[in-house]
């Protein structure tokens, strides 16, 4: 900063350098306000990048680095609104991903229904269901078992995403 201010007139260079030192030391209310504006601008940029990339939540580290550092009421309000909007975007993206996965599962379910209705071979029926010991149509039992296995597999995948349950 000293080198930059030396390019200016002596008085202006001195004044600018003193302001810079005040900012760095956070020794005045103005310097603190400017620092908060700088940090606010950083998360605004992060928000814009997440929006442009359509990946809400990807730049969480920037938000974490500013947590609890805002005290000016107007900046606190702005950051609060930004975080509320961002959290809504993150939630919407998670819901969209869930629905996307769910529609894939619906296609699998429809395929099993078609097989059960006789449109395709049902060959992987477990032996204990083939003998007629159940009072359900074997093809329906197969579809039901497939669904149970799928839900179980998805539940295990979900548990692997929860930090407490990771293996």
Coordinates of N, CA, C and O in Angstrom, one line a residue:
X1 N 0.8 -1.2 0.0 CA 0.0 0.0 0.0 C 0.9 1.3 0.0 O 0.5 2.2 -0.6
X2 N 2.0 1.1 0.7 CA 2.9 2.3 0.7 C 3.4 2.6 -0.7 O 3.5 3.8 -1.1
X3 N 3.7 1.6 -1.5 CA 4.2 1.9 -2.8 C 3.1 2.6 -3.7 O 3.4 3.4 -4.5
X4 N 1.8 2.1 -3.5 CA 0.7 2.7 -4.3 C 0.5 4.2 -3.9 O 0.3 5.1 -4.7
X5 N 0.6 4.5 -2.5 CA 0.3 5.8 -2.1 C 1.5 6.8 -2.4 O 1.3 8.0 -2.5
X6 N 2.7 6.2 -2.7 CA 3.8 7.1 -3.1 C 3.6 7.6 -4.5 O 4.3 8.6 -4.9
X7 N 2.7 7.0 -5.3 CA 2.4 7.5 -6.6 C 1.6 8.7 -6.6 O 1.4 9.4 -7.6
X8 N 1.0 9.0 -5.5 CA 0.1 10.1 -5.4 C 0.8 11.3 -4.8 O 2.0 11.2 -4.4
X9 N 0.2 12.5 -4.8 CA 0.8 13.6 -4.1 C 1.0 13.3 -2.6 O 0.4 12.4 -2.1
X10 N 2.0 14.0 -2.0 CA 2.4 13.7 -0.7 C 1.2 13.7 0.3 O 1.0 12.8 1.1
X11 N 0.4 14.8 0.3 CA -0.7 14.9 1.2 C -1.8 13.9 0.9 O -2.3 13.3 1.9
X12 N -2.2 13.6 -0.3 CA -3.2 12.6 -0.6 C -2.7 11.2 -0.3 O -3.4 10.4 0.2
X13 N -1.4 11.0 -0.6 CA -0.8 9.7 -0.3 C -0.9 9.4 1.2 O -1.2 8.3 1.6
X14 N -0.5 10.4 2.0 CA -0.5 10.3 3.4 C -1.9 10.0 4.0 O -2.1 9.1 4.8
X15 N -2.9 10.8 3.5 CA -4.3 10.6 3.9 C -4.8 9.2 3.6 O -5.4 8.5 4.4
X16 N -4.5 8.8 2.4 CA -5.0 7.5 1.9 C -4.4 6.4 2.7 O -5.0 5.4 3.1
X17 N -3.1 6.5 3.0 CA -2.4 5.5 3.8 C -2.9 5.4 5.2 O -3.1 4.3 5.7
X18 N -3.2 6.5 5.8 CA -3.7 6.6 7.1 C -5.1 5.9 7.2 O -5.5 5.2 8.1
X19 N -5.9 6.2 6.2 CA -7.2 5.5 6.1 C -7.1 4.0 6.0 O -7.9 3.3 6.6
X20 N -6.1 3.6 5.2 CA -5.9 2.2 5.0 C -5.5 1.5 6.3 O -6.0 0.5 6.7
X21 N -4.6 2.2 7.1 CA -4.2 1.7 8.4 C -5.4 1.6 9.3 O -5.5 0.7 10.1
X22 N -6.2 2.6 9.3 CA -7.4 2.7 10.1 C -8.3 1.5 9.8 O -8.9 0.8 10.7
X23 N -8.5 1.2 8.5 CA -9.3 0.1 8.1 C -8.7 -1.2 8.5 O -9.4 -2.1 9.1
X24 N -7.4 -1.4 8.3 CA -6.8 -2.7 8.7 C -6.8 -2.9 10.2 O -7.0 -4.0 10.7
X25 N -6.7 -1.8 11.0 CA -6.7 -1.9 12.5 C -8.1 -2.0 13.0 O -8.3 -2.3 14.2
X26 N -9.1 -1.7 12.2 CA -10.5 -1.6 12.6 C -10.7 -0.7 13.8 O -11.3 -1.0 14.8
X27 N -10.0 0.5 13.7 CA -10.0 1.4 14.8 C -11.1 2.4 14.9 O -11.1 3.3 15.8
X28 N -12.0 2.4 13.9 CA -13.1 3.4 14.0 C -14.4 2.7 13.5 O -14.4 1.6 12.9
X29 N -15.5 3.3 13.9 CA -16.8 2.8 13.4 C -16.9 2.7 11.9 O -17.4 1.7 11.4
X30 N -16.3 3.7 11.2 CA -16.4 3.7 9.8 C -15.6 2.6 9.2 O -16.0 1.9 8.2
X31 N -14.4 2.3 9.8 CA -13.6 1.2 9.3 C -14.3 -0.1 9.5 O -14.2 -1.0 8.6
X32 N -14.9 -0.3 10.6 CA -15.7 -1.5 10.9 C -16.8 -1.7 9.9 O -17.1 -2.8 9.4
X33 N -17.5 -0.6 9.6 CA -18.6 -0.6 8.6 C -18.1 -1.0 7.2 O -18.7 -1.9 6.6
X34 N -17.0 -0.4 6.8 CA -16.4 -0.7 5.5 C -16.0 -2.2 5.5 O -16.2 -2.9 4.5
X35 N -15.5 -2.7 6.5 CA -15.0 -4.1 6.6 C -16.3 -5.0 6.5 O -16.2 -6.0 5.7
X36 N -17.4 -4.7 7.1 CA -18.6 -5.5 7.0 C -19.1 -5.4 5.6 O -19.6 -6.4 5.1
X37 N -19.1 -4.2 5.0 CA -19.5 -4.1 3.6 C -18.7 -5.0 2.7 O -19.2 -5.7 1.8
X38 N -17.4 -5.1 2.9 CA -16.5 -5.9 2.1 C -16.9 -7.4 2.3 O -16.9 -8.1 1.3
X39 N -17.1 -7.8 3.5 CA -17.5 -9.2 3.7 C -18.9 -9.5 3.1 O -19.1 -10.6 2.6
X40 N -19.8 -8.5 3.2 CA -21.1 -8.7 2.7 C -21.0 -8.8 1.2 O -21.7 -9.7 0.5
X41 N -20.2 -8.0 0.5 CA -20.0 -8.1 -0.9 C -19.4 -9.4 -1.3 O -19.8 -10.0 -2.3
X42 N -18.6 -10.0 -0.5 CA -18.0 -11.3 -0.8 C -19.1 -12.4 -0.8 O -19.2 -13.2 -1.8
X43 N -20.1 -12.4 0.1 CA -21.1 -13.4 0.1 C -22.2 -13.1 -1.0 O -22.8 -14.0 -1.5
X44 N -22.3 -11.8 -1.3 CA -23.2 -11.5 -2.5 C -22.6 -12.1 -3.8 O -23.4 -12.6 -4.6
X45 N -21.3 -12.0 -3.9 CA -20.7 -12.6 -5.1 C -20.9 -14.1 -5.1 O -21.2 -14.7 -6.1
X46 N -20.7 -14.7 -3.9 CA -20.8 -16.2 -3.8 C -22.3 -16.6 -4.1 O -22.5 -17.6 -4.9
X47 N -23.2 -15.8 -3.7 CA -24.6 -16.0 -4.0 C -24.9 -16.0 -5.5 O -25.6 -16.8 -6.1
X48 N -24.3 -15.0 -6.1 CA -24.4 -14.8 -7.6 C -23.8 -16.0 -8.3 O -24.4 -16.5 -9.3
X49 N -22.7 -16.4 -7.9 CA -22.0 -17.6 -8.6 C -22.9 -18.8 -8.4 O -23.1 -19.6 -9.4
X50 N -23.4 -19.0 -7.2 CA -24.3 -20.2 -7.0 C -25.5 -20.1 -7.9 O -25.9 -21.2 -8.5
X51 N -26.0 -19.0 -8.0 CA -27.2 -18.8 -8.8 C -26.9 -19.0 -10.3 O -27.7 -19.7 -11.0
X52 N -25.8 -18.4 -10.8 CA -25.5 -18.6 -12.2 C -25.1 -20.1 -12.5 O -25.5 -20.5 -13.6
X53 N -24.5 -20.8 -11.6 CA -24.1 -22.2 -11.8 C -25.3 -23.1 -11.5 O -25.2 -24.3 -11.8
X54 N -26.4 -22.6 -11.0 CA -27.5 -23.4 -10.5 C -27.1 -24.5 -9.6 O -27.5 -25.6 -9.6
X55 N -26.2 -24.1 -8.6 CA -25.7 -25.0 -7.6 C -25.8 -24.4 -6.2 O -24.8 -24.0 -5.6
X56 N -27.0 -24.2 -5.7 CA -27.1 -23.5 -4.4 C -26.4 -24.3 -3.3 O -26.6 -25.5 -3.3
X57 N -25.7 -23.6 -2.5 CA -25.1 -24.3 -1.3 C -23.6 -24.7 -1.6 O -22.9 -25.0 -0.7
X58 N -23.2 -24.6 -2.9 CA -21.8 -25.0 -3.2 C -20.7 -24.2 -2.6 O -19.7 -24.7 -2.3
X59 N -21.0 -22.9 -2.3 CA -20.0 -22.0 -1.8 C -20.2 -21.7 -0.3 O -20.0 -20.6 0.1
X60 N -20.6 -22.7 0.4 CA -20.9 -22.5 1.9 C -19.7 -22.0 2.7 O -19.9 -21.2 3.6
X61 N -18.5 -22.3 2.3 CA -17.3 -21.8 3.0 C -17.3 -20.3 3.1 O -16.9 -19.7 4.1
X62 N -17.7 -19.6 2.1 CA -17.7 -18.1 2.1 C -18.7 -17.6 3.2 O -18.4 -16.7 3.9
X63 N -19.9 -18.3 3.3 CA -20.9 -17.9 4.3 C -20.3 -18.2 5.7 O -20.5 -17.4 6.6
X64 N -19.7 -19.4 5.8 CA -19.2 -19.8 7.1 C -18.1 -18.8 7.6 O -18.1 -18.5 8.8
X65 N -17.3 -18.3 6.7 CA -16.2 -17.4 7.1 C -16.7 -16.0 7.6 O -16.0 -15.3 8.2
X66 N -18.0 -15.7 7.3 CA -18.5 -14.4 7.7 C -19.5 -14.6 8.9 O -20.1 -13.5 9.4
X67 N -19.8 -15.8 9.3 CA -20.8 -16.0 10.3 C -20.5 -15.2 11.6 O -19.4 -15.3 12.1
X68 N -21.5 -14.5 12.1 CA -21.3 -13.7 13.3 C -20.5 -12.5 13.2 O -20.2 -11.8 14.2
X69 N -20.1 -12.1 12.0 CA -19.2 -10.9 11.9 C -19.9 -9.6 11.5 O -19.3 -8.6 11.4
X70 N -21.2 -9.7 11.4 CA -22.0 -8.5 11.0 C -22.7 -7.9 12.2 O -23.4 -8.6 13.0
X71 N -22.6 -6.6 12.4 CA -23.2 -6.0 13.5 C -24.0 -4.7 13.1 O -25.0 -4.3 13.8
X72 N -23.7 -4.1 12.0 CA -24.5 -3.0 11.5 C -25.9 -3.4 11.2 O -26.0 -4.4 10.4
X73 N -26.9 -2.8 11.7 CA -28.3 -3.2 11.5 C -28.7 -3.4 10.0 O -29.4 -4.4 9.7
X74 N -28.3 -2.5 9.2 CA -28.7 -2.6 7.8 C -28.0 -3.7 7.1 O -28.6 -4.4 6.2
X75 N -26.8 -4.0 7.4 CA -26.0 -5.1 6.8 C -26.5 -6.4 7.4 O -26.7 -7.4 6.6
X76 N -26.9 -6.5 8.7 CA -27.4 -7.7 9.3 C -28.7 -8.0 8.5 O -29.0 -9.2 8.2
X77 N -29.6 -7.0 8.3 CA -30.8 -7.2 7.6 C -30.6 -7.7 6.2 O -31.2 -8.7 5.7
X78 N -29.7 -7.1 5.4 CA -29.4 -7.5 4.1 C -28.9 -9.0 4.0 O -29.3 -9.8 3.2
X79 N -27.9 -9.3 4.9 CA -27.4 -10.7 5.0 C -28.5 -11.7 5.4 O -28.5 -12.8 4.8
X80 N -29.3 -11.3 6.3 CA -30.4 -12.2 6.7 C -31.3 -12.5 5.5 O -31.7 -13.6 5.3
X81 N -31.7 -11.5 4.8 CA -32.5 -11.7 3.6 C -31.8 -12.5 2.5 O -32.5 -13.4 1.9
X82 N -30.6 -12.3 2.4 CA -29.8 -13.1 1.4 C -29.7 -14.5 1.8 O -29.9 -15.4 1.0
X83 N -29.5 -14.8 3.1 CA -29.4 -16.2 3.6 C -30.8 -16.9 3.5 O -30.9 -18.0 3.2
X84 N -31.9 -16.1 3.8 CA -33.2 -16.7 3.7 C -33.5 -17.1 2.2 O -34.0 -18.2 1.9
X85 N -33.1 -16.2 1.3 CA -33.3 -16.5 -0.2 C -32.5 -17.7 -0.6 O -32.9 -18.6 -1.3
X86 N -31.2 -17.8 -0.1 CA -30.3 -18.8 -0.4 C -30.8 -20.2 0.2 O -30.8 -21.2 -0.5
X87 N -31.3 -20.2 1.4 CA -31.8 -21.4 2.0 C -33.0 -21.9 1.3 O -33.2 -23.1 1.1
X88 N -33.8 -21.0 0.8 CA -35.0 -21.4 0.0 C -34.5 -22.1 -1.3 O -35.1 -23.1 -1.8
X89 N -33.5 -21.5 -1.9 CA -32.9 -22.1 -3.2 C -32.3 -23.5 -2.9 O -32.5 -24.4 -3.7
X90 N -31.6 -23.6 -1.8 CA -31.0 -24.9 -1.4 C -32.1 -25.9 -1.2 O -32.1 -27.1 -1.7
X91 N -33.2 -25.5 -0.5 CA -34.3 -26.5 -0.2 C -35.0 -26.8 -1.5 O -35.3 -28.0 -1.7
X92 N -35.2 -25.9 -2.4 CA -35.9 -26.2 -3.7 C -35.0 -27.1 -4.5 O -35.6 -28.0 -5.2
X93 N -33.7 -26.9 -4.5 CA -32.8 -27.8 -5.3 C -32.9 -29.2 -4.7 O -32.9 -30.2 -5.5
X94 N -32.9 -29.3 -3.4 CA -33.0 -30.7 -2.8 C -34.3 -31.3 -3.1 O -34.3 -32.5 -3.4
X95 N -35.4 -30.6 -3.1 CA -36.7 -31.1 -3.4 C -36.7 -31.6 -4.9 O -37.2 -32.6 -5.2
X96 N -36.1 -30.7 -5.7 CA -36.1 -31.1 -7.2 C -35.3 -32.4 -7.4 O -35.7 -33.2 -8.2
X97 N -34.2 -32.5 -6.7 CA -33.4 -33.7 -6.8 C -34.1 -34.9 -6.3 O -34.1 -36.0 -6.9
X98 N -34.9 -34.8 -5.2 CA -35.7 -35.9 -4.7 C -36.7 -36.3 -5.7 O -36.9 -37.4 -5.9
X99 N -37.5 -35.3 -6.2 CA -38.5 -35.6 -7.2 C -38.0 -36.2 -8.4 O -38.6 -37.1 -9.0
X100 N -36.8 -35.8 -8.8 CA -36.1 -36.4 -10.0 C -35.9 -37.9 -9.7 O -36.1 -38.7 -10.6
X101 N -35.3 -38.2 -8.6 CA -35.1 -39.6 -8.2 C -36.4 -40.3 -8.1 O -36.5 -41.5 -8.5
X102 N -37.4 -39.7 -7.6 CA -38.7 -40.3 -7.4 C -39.3 -40.7 -8.7 O -39.9 -41.8 -8.8
X103 N -39.2 -39.8 -9.7 CA -39.8 -40.1 -11.0 C -39.1 -41.3 -11.6 O -39.7 -42.1 -12.3
X104 N -37.8 -41.5 -11.4 CA -37.1 -42.7 -11.9 C -37.6 -43.9 -11.2 O -37.8 -44.9 -11.9
X105 N -37.9 -43.8 -9.9 CA -38.4 -44.9 -9.2 C -39.8 -45.3 -9.7 O -40.2 -46.4 -9.8
X106 N -40.6 -44.3 -10.0 CA -41.9 -44.5 -10.6 C -41.8 -45.3 -11.8 O -42.7 -46.2 -12.1
X107 N -40.8 -45.0 -12.7 CA -40.7 -45.8 -13.9 C -40.4 -47.3 -13.6 O -40.9 -48.2 -14.3
X108 N -39.6 -47.5 -12.6 CA -39.3 -48.9 -12.2 C -40.5 -49.6 -11.7 O -40.8 -50.7 -12.0
X109 N -41.3 -48.8 -10.9 CA -42.5 -49.4 -10.3 C -43.5 -49.7 -11.5 O -44.1 -50.8 -11.5
X110 N -43.6 -48.8 -12.5 CA -44.5 -49.1 -13.6 C -44.0 -50.3 -14.4 O -44.9 -51.1 -14.8
X111 N -42.7 -50.5 -14.5 CA -42.2 -51.7 -15.2 C -42.6 -52.9 -14.5 O -43.0 -53.9 -15.1
X112 N -42.5 -52.9 -13.1 CA -42.8 -54.1 -12.3 C -44.3 -54.4 -12.4 O -44.8 -55.5 -12.5
X113 N -45.1 -53.3 -12.4 CA -46.6 -53.5 -12.6 C -46.9 -54.2 -13.9 O -47.8 -55.0 -14.0
X114 N -46.2 -53.7 -15.0 CA -46.5 -54.3 -16.3 C -46.1 -55.8 -16.3 O -46.8 -56.6 -16.8
X115 N -45.0 -56.1 -15.7 CA -44.5 -57.5 -15.6 C -45.6 -58.3 -14.8 O -45.9 -59.4 -15.2
X116 N -46.1 -57.7 -13.7 CA -47.1 -58.4 -12.9 C -48.4 -58.6 -13.6 O -49.1 -59.6 -13.4
X117 N -48.7 -57.8 -14.5 CA -49.9 -57.9 -15.3 C -49.8 -58.8 -16.5 O -50.7 -59.0 -17.3
X118 N -48.6 -59.4 -16.6 CA -48.4 -60.4 -17.7 C -47.8 -59.8 -19.0 O -47.7 -60.5 -20.0
X119 N -47.3 -58.6 -19.0 CA -46.7 -58.0 -20.1 C -45.2 -58.4 -20.3 O -44.6 -58.1 -21.3
X120 N -44.6 -59.0 -19.3 CA -43.2 -59.4 -19.4 C -43.0 -60.6 -18.5 O -43.8 -60.9 -17.6
X121 N -41.9 -61.3 -18.7 CA -41.7 -62.5 -17.8 C -41.4 -62.1 -16.4 O -40.7 -61.1 -16.1
X122 N -41.9 -62.9 -15.5 CA -41.6 -62.7 -14.1 C -40.7 -63.9 -13.7 O -41.2 -65.0 -13.4
X123 N -39.4 -63.7 -13.7 CA -38.5 -64.9 -13.5 C -37.8 -64.9 -12.2 O -37.3 -65.9 -11.8
X124 N -37.8 -63.7 -11.5 CA -36.9 -63.7 -10.3 C -37.8 -63.8 -9.0 O -37.4 -63.3 -8.0
X125 N -38.9 -64.4 -9.1 CA -39.8 -64.6 -7.9 C -39.1 -65.6 -7.0 O -38.7 -66.7 -7.4
X126 N -38.9 -65.2 -5.7 CA -38.3 -66.2 -4.8 C -39.1 -67.5 -4.6 O -40.3 -67.5 -4.8
X127 N -38.4 -68.6 -4.4 CA -39.0 -69.9 -4.3 C -40.1 -69.9 -3.3 O -41.2 -70.6 -3.6
X128 N -40.0 -69.3 -2.1 CA -41.0 -69.4 -1.1 C -42.3 -68.7 -1.5 O -43.4 -69.0 -1.0
X129 N -42.3 -67.9 -2.6 CA -43.5 -67.3 -3.1 C -44.1 -68.1 -4.2 O -45.3 -67.9 -4.6
X130 N -43.3 -68.9 -4.8 CA -43.8 -69.7 -6.0 C -44.7 -70.8 -5.6 O -45.5 -71.3 -6.4
X131 N -44.6 -71.3 -4.4 CA -45.3 -72.5 -4.0 C -46.8 -72.3 -3.7 O -47.5 -73.3 -3.5
X132 N -47.2 -71.1 -3.6 CA -48.7 -70.9 -3.4 C -49.0 -70.8 -1.9 O -50.2 -70.9 -1.6
X133 N -48.0 -70.8 -1.1 CA -48.3 -70.8 0.4 C -48.8 -69.4 0.8 O -49.4 -69.3 1.9
X134 N -48.7 -68.4 0.0 CA -49.2 -67.1 0.4 C -50.6 -66.9 -0.3 O -50.9 -67.5 -1.3
X135 N -51.4 -66.1 0.4 CA -52.7 -65.8 -0.2 C -52.7 -64.5 -1.0 O -53.7 -63.8 -0.9
X136 N -51.7 -64.3 -1.7 CA -51.6 -63.2 -2.6 C -51.1 -63.7 -4.0 O -50.5 -64.7 -4.1
X137 N -51.5 -63.0 -5.0 CA -51.0 -63.3 -6.3 C -49.5 -63.2 -6.4 O -49.0 -62.2 -6.0
X138 N -48.8 -64.3 -6.8 CA -47.3 -64.2 -6.8 C -46.7 -63.0 -7.5 O -45.8 -62.5 -7.0
X139 N -47.3 -62.6 -8.6 CA -46.8 -61.5 -9.3 C -46.9 -60.2 -8.5 O -45.9 -59.4 -8.5
X140 N -48.0 -60.0 -7.8 CA -48.1 -58.9 -6.9 C -47.1 -58.9 -5.8 O -46.5 -57.9 -5.4
X141 N -46.9 -60.1 -5.2 CA -45.9 -60.3 -4.1 C -44.5 -59.9 -4.6 O -43.7 -59.3 -3.9
X142 N -44.2 -60.3 -5.9 CA -42.9 -59.9 -6.4 C -42.7 -58.4 -6.5 O -41.7 -57.9 -6.1
X143 N -43.8 -57.7 -7.0 CA -43.7 -56.3 -7.1 C -43.5 -55.7 -5.7 O -42.7 -54.8 -5.4
X144 N -44.2 -56.2 -4.7 CA -44.2 -55.7 -3.3 C -42.8 -56.0 -2.8 O -42.2 -55.1 -2.1
X145 N -42.2 -57.1 -3.0 CA -40.8 -57.4 -2.5 C -39.8 -56.5 -3.2 O -38.9 -56.0 -2.5
X146 N -40.0 -56.3 -4.5 CA -39.0 -55.4 -5.2 C -39.1 -54.0 -4.5 O -38.1 -53.3 -4.4
X147 N -40.3 -53.5 -4.3 CA -40.5 -52.2 -3.7 C -39.8 -52.2 -2.3 O -39.1 -51.2 -1.9
X148 N -40.0 -53.2 -1.5 CA -39.4 -53.3 -0.2 C -37.9 -53.2 -0.3 O -37.2 -52.5 0.5
X149 N -37.3 -54.0 -1.2 CA -35.9 -54.0 -1.4 C -35.4 -52.6 -1.8 O -34.3 -52.2 -1.4
X150 N -36.1 -52.0 -2.7 CA -35.7 -50.7 -3.2 C -35.7 -49.6 -2.0 O -34.8 -48.9 -1.9
X151 N -36.8 -49.6 -1.2 CA -36.9 -48.7 -0.1 C -35.8 -49.0 0.9 O -35.1 -48.0 1.4
X152 N -35.5 -50.2 1.1 CA -34.4 -50.6 2.1 C -33.0 -50.0 1.5 O -32.3 -49.4 2.3
X153 N -32.8 -50.2 0.2 CA -31.5 -49.8 -0.4 C -31.4 -48.2 -0.3 O -30.4 -47.7 0.0
X154 N -32.6 -47.6 -0.6 CA -32.6 -46.1 -0.5 C -32.3 -45.6 0.9 O -31.7 -44.6 1.1
X155 N -32.9 -46.3 1.9 CA -32.7 -45.9 3.3 C -31.3 -46.1 3.7 O -30.7 -45.2 4.3
X156 N -30.6 -47.1 3.2 CA -29.2 -47.3 3.5 C -28.4 -46.2 2.9 O -27.4 -45.7 3.4
X157 N -28.7 -45.8 1.6 CA -28.0 -44.7 1.0 C -28.2 -43.4 1.7 O -27.3 -42.6 1.9
X158 N -29.4 -43.2 2.2 CA -29.7 -42.0 3.0 C -28.9 -42.0 4.3 O -28.3 -41.0 4.6
X159 N -28.8 -43.1 5.0 CA -28.0 -43.2 6.2 C -26.5 -42.9 5.9 O -25.9 -42.3 6.8
X160 N -26.0 -43.3 4.8 CA -24.6 -43.0 4.5 C -24.4 -41.5 4.2 O -23.3 -41.0 4.3
X161 N -25.5 -40.7 3.9 CA -25.3 -39.3 3.7 C -25.4 -38.5 5.1 O -24.9 -37.4 5.2
X162 N -25.9 -39.1 6.1 CA -26.0 -38.5 7.4 C -24.7 -38.8 8.1 O -24.3 -39.9 8.3
X163 N -24.0 -37.7 8.5 CA -22.6 -37.9 9.1 C -22.6 -38.9 10.3 O -21.7 -39.6 10.4
X164 N -23.6 -38.9 11.1 CA -23.6 -39.7 12.3 C -23.6 -41.2 11.9 O -23.1 -42.0 12.6
X165 N -24.3 -41.6 10.8 CA -24.4 -43.0 10.5 C -23.4 -43.5 9.4 O -23.4 -44.6 9.1
X166 N -22.5 -42.6 9.0 CA -21.5 -43.0 7.9 C -20.7 -44.2 8.5 O -20.3 -44.2 9.6
X167 N -20.4 -45.1 7.6 CA -19.6 -46.2 8.0 C -18.2 -46.0 7.8 O -17.7 -45.3 7.0

